[in-house]
Amino acid sequence: RMVRLLRVAGGMAVYAAGVVVTYEVITPKPPLPTASTRCCTFSSLAPNYDAEVERDEQRSGIVNMRRDLVQRAEGRVLEVAAGTGRNLPFYSAALVKELFIGDFCEGMLQVTAQKLAKLRTTAAGDDCPSKVTLAVLDAAALPFADGAYDTVVDSFGLCSFEDPEMALKEMARCCRPGGQVLLLEHGASWLPPLRWWQRHRLNRHVQRYGCYWDRDIMSLVKGSGLKVIEVKQYHLGTTHVIHCAPQVLDGGLD
């Protein structure tokens, strides 16, 4: 009897999987949204974003990845695509003398500003850098001089940029020779079925979250000319922690 029940359950599971796959294959994909539409998506997500992702980031270890990455930051620090400021509590006042936080979405930065103000009123605020600036900016056209920062940080920004390779080149340009570019990103998995799913669901995912989750992160980083110092991958290759530096050639930056 148990064998029969298992066979029935297995058959139902296969049938259900077949229905899901068939639905996914035959359902028309929505068009990819424009940059302005995606910015509106980020703005609508901003007020509840932290509450929505906090549990998942805790369980998946991403909060610890954020902490470990940001604790390397030192000197004059630029964070690109900072979103709602989820990295903010991890910067050290002892190491960071100046912190510039930017994002393309003003709604996200408003949440960051509220978070910063609240952090200043707590004991943890004592370890927050004293000089923090927030501003709306375009990661592909950063308004800073060459080599202006000792550390450039980006977490989960490459999936949201219209031109991620140009954004990486701008990060490299704004980082001084001998400085560091610290990246925490997600992209296409190395596992073929998961990678297929990411690409198949891309349009719907971008429409819902504004995020291109199927990008080849390492190809983008290497194509930007950054020197890769250390790479760690998690979650079947969908999460990357990358420690980079600007390439220094004879005569200056590449």
PDB file of N, CA and C in Angstrom, residues 44-122:
ATOM      1  N   SER A  44       8.668  52.610  -5.642  1.00  0.00           N
ATOM      2  CA  SER A  44       7.497  51.968  -5.024  1.00  0.00           C
ATOM      3  C   SER A  44       7.914  50.878  -4.044  1.00  0.00           C
ATOM      4  N   LEU A  45       9.057  50.248  -4.311  1.00  0.00           N
ATOM      5  CA  LEU A  45       9.547  49.196  -3.415  1.00  0.00           C
ATOM      6  C   LEU A  45      10.197  49.758  -2.151  1.00  0.00           C
ATOM      7  N   ALA A  46      10.729  50.973  -2.237  1.00  0.00           N
ATOM      8  CA  ALA A  46      11.577  51.527  -1.176  1.00  0.00           C
ATOM      9  C   ALA A  46      10.979  51.506   0.226  1.00  0.00           C
ATOM     10  N   PRO A  47       9.740  51.961   0.437  1.00  0.00           N
ATOM     11  CA  PRO A  47       9.232  52.051   1.819  1.00  0.00           C
ATOM     12  C   PRO A  47       9.202  50.726   2.565  1.00  0.00           C
ATOM     13  N   ASN A  48       8.951  49.625   1.851  1.00  0.00           N
ATOM     14  CA  ASN A  48       8.826  48.322   2.517  1.00  0.00           C
ATOM     15  C   ASN A  48       9.963  47.364   2.165  1.00  0.00           C
ATOM     16  N   TYR A  49      10.969  47.879   1.484  1.00  0.00           N
ATOM     17  CA  TYR A  49      12.018  46.997   0.970  1.00  0.00           C
ATOM     18  C   TYR A  49      12.762  46.267   2.085  1.00  0.00           C
ATOM     19  N   ASP A  50      13.169  46.998   3.115  1.00  0.00           N
ATOM     20  CA  ASP A  50      13.935  46.376   4.206  1.00  0.00           C
ATOM     21  C   ASP A  50      13.138  45.249   4.868  1.00  0.00           C
ATOM     22  N   ALA A  51      11.872  45.506   5.143  1.00  0.00           N
ATOM     23  CA  ALA A  51      11.039  44.480   5.784  1.00  0.00           C
ATOM     24  C   ALA A  51      10.868  43.267   4.877  1.00  0.00           C
ATOM     25  N   GLU A  52      10.832  43.503   3.569  1.00  0.00           N
ATOM     26  CA  GLU A  52      10.617  42.413   2.621  1.00  0.00           C
ATOM     27  C   GLU A  52      11.831  41.497   2.495  1.00  0.00           C
ATOM     28  N   VAL A  53      13.038  42.072   2.545  1.00  0.00           N
ATOM     29  CA  VAL A  53      14.242  41.262   2.274  1.00  0.00           C
ATOM     30  C   VAL A  53      15.012  40.862   3.523  1.00  0.00           C
ATOM     31  N   GLU A  54      14.706  41.454   4.677  1.00  0.00           N
ATOM     32  CA  GLU A  54      15.522  41.228   5.875  1.00  0.00           C
ATOM     33  C   GLU A  54      15.626  39.750   6.242  1.00  0.00           C
ATOM     34  N   ARG A  55      14.499  39.056   6.307  1.00  0.00           N
ATOM     35  CA  ARG A  55      14.533  37.651   6.716  1.00  0.00           C
ATOM     36  C   ARG A  55      15.329  36.810   5.723  1.00  0.00           C
ATOM     37  N   ASP A  56      15.103  37.023   4.434  1.00  0.00           N
ATOM     38  CA  ASP A  56      15.825  36.252   3.423  1.00  0.00           C
ATOM     39  C   ASP A  56      17.324  36.527   3.486  1.00  0.00           C
ATOM     40  N   GLU A  57      17.702  37.788   3.688  1.00  0.00           N
ATOM     41  CA  GLU A  57      19.124  38.120   3.747  1.00  0.00           C
ATOM     42  C   GLU A  57      19.780  37.528   4.999  1.00  0.00           C
ATOM     43  N   GLN A  58      19.046  37.472   6.086  1.00  0.00           N
ATOM     44  CA  GLN A  58      19.584  36.847   7.294  1.00  0.00           C
ATOM     45  C   GLN A  58      19.793  35.352   7.077  1.00  0.00           C
ATOM     46  N   ARG A  59      18.778  34.680   6.555  1.00  0.00           N
ATOM     47  CA  ARG A  59      18.844  33.231   6.377  1.00  0.00           C
ATOM     48  C   ARG A  59      19.891  32.819   5.355  1.00  0.00           C
ATOM     49  N   SER A  60      20.047  33.604   4.309  1.00  0.00           N
ATOM     50  CA  SER A  60      20.969  33.238   3.227  1.00  0.00           C
ATOM     51  C   SER A  60      22.410  33.647   3.502  1.00  0.00           C
ATOM     52  N   GLY A  61      22.629  34.377   4.584  1.00  0.00           N
ATOM     53  CA  GLY A  61      23.982  34.813   4.921  1.00  0.00           C
ATOM     54  C   GLY A  61      24.394  36.115   4.267  1.00  0.00           C
ATOM     55  N   ILE A  62      23.488  36.754   3.539  1.00  0.00           N
ATOM     56  CA  ILE A  62      23.848  37.977   2.825  1.00  0.00           C
ATOM     57  C   ILE A  62      24.150  39.125   3.792  1.00  0.00           C
ATOM     58  N   VAL A  63      23.451  39.179   4.911  1.00  0.00           N
ATOM     59  CA  VAL A  63      23.755  40.227   5.896  1.00  0.00           C
ATOM     60  C   VAL A  63      25.209  40.113   6.353  1.00  0.00           C
ATOM     61  N   ASN A  64      25.673  38.892   6.619  1.00  0.00           N
ATOM     62  CA  ASN A  64      27.070  38.701   7.009  1.00  0.00           C
ATOM     63  C   ASN A  64      28.022  39.049   5.877  1.00  0.00           C
ATOM     64  N   MET A  65      27.619  38.766   4.641  1.00  0.00           N
ATOM     65  CA  MET A  65      28.452  39.136   3.495  1.00  0.00           C
ATOM     66  C   MET A  65      28.571  40.647   3.395  1.00  0.00           C
ATOM     67  N   ARG A  66      27.474  41.335   3.611  1.00  0.00           N
ATOM     68  CA  ARG A  66      27.510  42.799   3.617  1.00  0.00           C
ATOM     69  C   ARG A  66      28.487  43.306   4.681  1.00  0.00           C
ATOM     70  N   ARG A  67      28.353  42.750   5.871  1.00  0.00           N
ATOM     71  CA  ARG A  67      29.199  43.183   6.981  1.00  0.00           C
ATOM     72  C   ARG A  67      30.678  42.941   6.668  1.00  0.00           C
ATOM     73  N   ASP A  68      31.000  41.746   6.220  1.00  0.00           N
ATOM     74  CA  ASP A  68      32.397  41.410   5.942  1.00  0.00           C
ATOM     75  C   ASP A  68      32.977  42.288   4.835  1.00  0.00           C
ATOM     76  N   LEU A  69      32.164  42.572   3.819  1.00  0.00           N
ATOM     77  CA  LEU A  69      32.642  43.386   2.703  1.00  0.00           C
ATOM     78  C   LEU A  69      32.884  44.820   3.139  1.00  0.00           C
ATOM     79  N   VAL A  70      31.885  45.417   3.779  1.00  0.00           N
ATOM     80  CA  VAL A  70      31.947  46.835   4.116  1.00  0.00           C
ATOM     81  C   VAL A  70      32.989  47.122   5.191  1.00  0.00           C
ATOM     82  N   GLN A  71      33.261  46.154   6.047  1.00  0.00           N
ATOM     83  CA  GLN A  71      34.265  46.377   7.078  1.00  0.00           C
ATOM     84  C   GLN A  71      35.683  46.498   6.506  1.00  0.00           C
ATOM     85  N   ARG A  72      35.835  46.185   5.218  1.00  0.00           N
ATOM     86  CA  ARG A  72      37.118  46.411   4.551  1.00  0.00           C
ATOM     87  C   ARG A  72      37.282  47.847   4.083  1.00  0.00           C
ATOM     88  N   ALA A  73      36.183  48.580   4.001  1.00  0.00           N
ATOM     89  CA  ALA A  73      36.224  49.942   3.468  1.00  0.00           C
ATOM     90  C   ALA A  73      37.019  50.862   4.385  1.00  0.00           C
ATOM     91  N   GLU A  74      37.801  51.748   3.775  1.00  0.00           N
ATOM     92  CA  GLU A  74      38.608  52.676   4.566  1.00  0.00           C
ATOM     93  C   GLU A  74      38.891  53.951   3.778  1.00  0.00           C
ATOM     94  N   GLY A  75      39.253  55.000   4.515  1.00  0.00           N
ATOM     95  CA  GLY A  75      39.583  56.275   3.896  1.00  0.00           C
ATOM     96  C   GLY A  75      38.347  56.996   3.401  1.00  0.00           C
ATOM     97  N   ARG A  76      38.477  57.622   2.249  1.00  0.00           N
ATOM     98  CA  ARG A  76      37.330  58.259   1.598  1.00  0.00           C
ATOM     99  C   ARG A  76      36.584  57.177   0.829  1.00  0.00           C
ATOM    100  N   VAL A  77      35.314  56.994   1.129  1.00  0.00           N
ATOM    101  CA  VAL A  77      34.547  55.858   0.603  1.00  0.00           C
ATOM    102  C   VAL A  77      33.353  56.357  -0.200  1.00  0.00           C
ATOM    103  N   LEU A  78      33.179  55.772  -1.365  1.00  0.00           N
ATOM    104  CA  LEU A  78      32.013  56.022  -2.210  1.00  0.00           C
ATOM    105  C   LEU A  78      31.215  54.742  -2.321  1.00  0.00           C
ATOM    106  N   GLU A  79      29.933  54.794  -1.947  1.00  0.00           N
ATOM    107  CA  GLU A  79      29.054  53.651  -2.189  1.00  0.00           C
ATOM    108  C   GLU A  79      28.084  54.009  -3.310  1.00  0.00           C
ATOM    109  N   VAL A  80      28.126  53.218  -4.364  1.00  0.00           N
ATOM    110  CA  VAL A  80      27.281  53.417  -5.542  1.00  0.00           C
ATOM    111  C   VAL A  80      26.057  52.510  -5.414  1.00  0.00           C
ATOM    112  N   ALA A  81      24.904  52.991  -5.861  1.00  0.00           N
ATOM    113  CA  ALA A  81      23.672  52.186  -5.804  1.00  0.00           C
ATOM    114  C   ALA A  81      23.424  51.656  -4.398  1.00  0.00           C
ATOM    115  N   ALA A  82      23.405  52.564  -3.439  1.00  0.00           N
ATOM    116  CA  ALA A  82      23.292  52.178  -2.032  1.00  0.00           C
ATOM    117  C   ALA A  82      21.892  51.753  -1.636  1.00  0.00           C
ATOM    118  N   GLY A  83      20.895  52.021  -2.487  1.00  0.00           N
ATOM    119  CA  GLY A  83      19.538  51.599  -2.172  1.00  0.00           C
ATOM    120  C   GLY A  83      19.033  52.216  -0.890  1.00  0.00           C
ATOM    121  N   THR A  84      18.490  51.379  -0.015  1.00  0.00           N
ATOM    122  CA  THR A  84      17.936  51.860   1.260  1.00  0.00           C
ATOM    123  C   THR A  84      18.974  51.893   2.383  1.00  0.00           C
ATOM    124  N   GLY A  85      20.247  51.827   2.020  1.00  0.00           N
ATOM    125  CA  GLY A  85      21.301  51.946   3.022  1.00  0.00           C
ATOM    126  C   GLY A  85      21.486  50.724   3.899  1.00  0.00           C
ATOM    127  N   ARG A  86      21.332  49.550   3.305  1.00  0.00           N
ATOM    128  CA  ARG A  86      21.450  48.332   4.107  1.00  0.00           C
ATOM    129  C   ARG A  86      22.888  48.076   4.567  1.00  0.00           C
ATOM    130  N   ASN A  87      23.858  48.725   3.933  1.00  0.00           N
ATOM    131  CA  ASN A  87      25.254  48.586   4.372  1.00  0.00           C
ATOM    132  C   ASN A  87      25.642  49.601   5.438  1.00  0.00           C
ATOM    133  N   LEU A  88      24.815  50.594   5.634  1.00  0.00           N
ATOM    134  CA  LEU A  88      25.170  51.729   6.486  1.00  0.00           C
ATOM    135  C   LEU A  88      25.639  51.335   7.891  1.00  0.00           C
ATOM    136  N   PRO A  89      24.989  50.384   8.573  1.00  0.00           N
ATOM    137  CA  PRO A  89      25.420  50.076   9.949  1.00  0.00           C
ATOM    138  C   PRO A  89      26.805  49.436  10.050  1.00  0.00           C
ATOM    139  N   PHE A  90      27.368  49.008   8.930  1.00  0.00           N
ATOM    140  CA  PHE A  90      28.597  48.228   8.977  1.00  0.00           C
ATOM    141  C   PHE A  90      29.861  49.051   8.724  1.00  0.00           C
ATOM    142  N   TYR A  91      29.710  50.321   8.377  1.00  0.00           N
ATOM    143  CA  TYR A  91      30.893  51.161   8.166  1.00  0.00           C
ATOM    144  C   TYR A  91      31.497  51.556   9.510  1.00  0.00           C
ATOM    145  N   SER A  92      32.808  51.589   9.554  1.00  0.00           N
ATOM    146  CA  SER A  92      33.522  51.890  10.799  1.00  0.00           C
ATOM    147  C   SER A  92      34.024  53.327  10.807  1.00  0.00           C
ATOM    148  N   ALA A  93      33.667  54.057  11.858  1.00  0.00           N
ATOM    149  CA  ALA A  93      34.142  55.435  12.001  1.00  0.00           C
ATOM    150  C   ALA A  93      35.654  55.491  12.159  1.00  0.00           C
ATOM    151  N   ALA A  94      36.232  54.408  12.701  1.00  0.00           N
ATOM    152  CA  ALA A  94      37.676  54.377  12.895  1.00  0.00           C
ATOM    153  C   ALA A  94      38.429  54.249  11.572  1.00  0.00           C
ATOM    154  N   LEU A  95      37.778  53.661  10.558  1.00  0.00           N
ATOM    155  CA  LEU A  95      38.444  53.428   9.280  1.00  0.00           C
ATOM    156  C   LEU A  95      37.999  54.385   8.181  1.00  0.00           C
ATOM    157  N   VAL A  96      36.749  54.811   8.247  1.00  0.00           N
ATOM    158  CA  VAL A  96      36.169  55.633   7.177  1.00  0.00           C
ATOM    159  C   VAL A  96      36.120  57.090   7.624  1.00  0.00           C
ATOM    160  N   LYS A  97      36.875  57.930   6.939  1.00  0.00           N
ATOM    161  CA  LYS A  97      36.885  59.343   7.331  1.00  0.00           C
ATOM    162  C   LYS A  97      35.827  60.156   6.598  1.00  0.00           C
ATOM    163  N   GLU A  98      35.339  59.628   5.489  1.00  0.00           N
ATOM    164  CA  GLU A  98      34.293  60.322   4.728  1.00  0.00           C
ATOM    165  C   GLU A  98      33.527  59.289   3.909  1.00  0.00           C
ATOM    166  N   LEU A  99      32.198  59.376   3.923  1.00  0.00           N
ATOM    167  CA  LEU A  99      31.356  58.410   3.220  1.00  0.00           C
ATOM    168  C   LEU A  99      30.368  59.144   2.325  1.00  0.00           C
ATOM    169  N   PHE A 100      30.427  58.851   1.031  1.00  0.00           N
ATOM    170  CA  PHE A 100      29.472  59.406   0.076  1.00  0.00           C
ATOM    171  C   PHE A 100      28.560  58.279  -0.384  1.00  0.00           C
ATOM    172  N   ILE A 101      27.267  58.432  -0.143  1.00  0.00           N
ATOM    173  CA  ILE A 101      26.283  57.412  -0.489  1.00  0.00           C
ATOM    174  C   ILE A 101      25.417  57.928  -1.631  1.00  0.00           C
ATOM    175  N   GLY A 102      25.391  57.169  -2.730  1.00  0.00           N
ATOM    176  CA  GLY A 102      24.613  57.598  -3.881  1.00  0.00           C
ATOM    177  C   GLY A 102      23.674  56.514  -4.372  1.00  0.00           C
ATOM    178  N   ASP A 103      22.636  56.938  -5.080  1.00  0.00           N
ATOM    179  CA  ASP A 103      21.721  56.010  -5.737  1.00  0.00           C
ATOM    180  C   ASP A 103      20.957  56.785  -6.800  1.00  0.00           C
ATOM    181  N   PHE A 104      20.532  56.081  -7.842  1.00  0.00           N
ATOM    182  CA  PHE A 104      19.786  56.708  -8.924  1.00  0.00           C
ATOM    183  C   PHE A 104      18.355  57.024  -8.507  1.00  0.00           C
ATOM    184  N   CYS A 105      17.867  56.322  -7.464  1.00  0.00           N
ATOM    185  CA  CYS A 105      16.467  56.441  -7.039  1.00  0.00           C
ATOM    186  C   CYS A 105      16.361  57.297  -5.782  1.00  0.00           C
ATOM    187  N   GLU A 106      15.707  58.434  -5.899  1.00  0.00           N
ATOM    188  CA  GLU A 106      15.561  59.336  -4.755  1.00  0.00           C
ATOM    189  C   GLU A 106      14.741  58.694  -3.637  1.00  0.00           C
ATOM    190  N   GLY A 107      13.729  57.886  -4.003  1.00  0.00           N
ATOM    191  CA  GLY A 107      12.909  57.226  -2.991  1.00  0.00           C
ATOM    192  C   GLY A 107      13.718  56.303  -2.103  1.00  0.00           C
ATOM    193  N   MET A 108      14.665  55.585  -2.693  1.00  0.00           N
ATOM    194  CA  MET A 108      15.544  54.720  -1.908  1.00  0.00           C
ATOM    195  C   MET A 108      16.403  55.546  -0.957  1.00  0.00           C
ATOM    196  N   LEU A 109      16.945  56.653  -1.469  1.00  0.00           N
ATOM    197  CA  LEU A 109      17.812  57.490  -0.639  1.00  0.00           C
ATOM    198  C   LEU A 109      17.053  58.146   0.511  1.00  0.00           C
ATOM    199  N   GLN A 110      15.780  58.415   0.330  1.00  0.00           N
ATOM    200  CA  GLN A 110      14.978  58.966   1.424  1.00  0.00           C
ATOM    201  C   GLN A 110      14.910  57.985   2.590  1.00  0.00           C
ATOM    202  N   VAL A 111      14.796  56.700   2.272  1.00  0.00           N
ATOM    203  CA  VAL A 111      14.812  55.674   3.322  1.00  0.00           C
ATOM    204  C   VAL A 111      16.183  55.654   3.993  1.00  0.00           C
ATOM    205  N   THR A 112      17.247  55.772   3.198  1.00  0.00           N
ATOM    206  CA  THR A 112      18.603  55.796   3.753  1.00  0.00           C
ATOM    207  C   THR A 112      18.784  56.978   4.701  1.00  0.00           C
ATOM    208  N   ALA A 113      18.270  58.134   4.303  1.00  0.00           N
ATOM    209  CA  ALA A 113      18.396  59.328   5.141  1.00  0.00           C
ATOM    210  C   ALA A 113      17.689  59.140   6.479  1.00  0.00           C
ATOM    211  N   GLN A 114      16.514  58.539   6.452  1.00  0.00           N
ATOM    212  CA  GLN A 114      15.787  58.257   7.691  1.00  0.00           C
ATOM    213  C   GLN A 114      16.559  57.272   8.566  1.00  0.00           C
ATOM    214  N   LYS A 115      17.143  56.282   7.912  1.00  0.00           N
ATOM    215  CA  LYS A 115      17.916  55.275   8.637  1.00  0.00           C
ATOM    216  C   LYS A 115      19.161  55.902   9.290  1.00  0.00           C
ATOM    217  N   LEU A 116      19.821  56.787   8.551  1.00  0.00           N
ATOM    218  CA  LEU A 116      21.002  57.463   9.087  1.00  0.00           C
ATOM    219  C   LEU A 116      20.642  58.319  10.292  1.00  0.00           C
ATOM    220  N   ALA A 117      19.551  59.062  10.178  1.00  0.00           N
ATOM    221  CA  ALA A 117      19.125  59.919  11.290  1.00  0.00           C
ATOM    222  C   ALA A 117      18.802  59.092  12.529  1.00  0.00           C
ATOM    223  N   LYS A 118      18.148  57.959  12.323  1.00  0.00           N
ATOM    224  CA  LYS A 118      17.809  57.086  13.451  1.00  0.00           C
ATOM    225  C   LYS A 118      19.062  56.464  14.054  1.00  0.00           C
ATOM    226  N   LEU A 119      20.005  56.066  13.190  1.00  0.00           N
ATOM    227  CA  LEU A 119      21.251  55.463  13.661  1.00  0.00           C
ATOM    228  C   LEU A 119      22.038  56.430  14.533  1.00  0.00           C
ATOM    229  N   ARG A 120      21.990  57.710  14.196  1.00  0.00           N
ATOM    230  CA  ARG A 120      22.720  58.728  14.961  1.00  0.00           C
ATOM    231  C   ARG A 120      22.221  58.837  16.397  1.00  0.00           C
ATOM    232  N   THR A 121      20.973  58.425  16.643  1.00  0.00           N
ATOM    233  CA  THR A 121      20.389  58.559  17.978  1.00  0.00           C
ATOM    234  C   THR A 121      20.640  57.342  18.855  1.00  0.00           C
ATOM    235  N   THR A 122      21.282  56.306  18.300  1.00  0.00           N
ATOM    236  CA  THR A 122      21.531  55.075  19.057  1.00  0.00           C
ATOM    237  C   THR A 122      23.004  54.959  19.398  1.00  0.00           C
TER     238      THR A 122
END
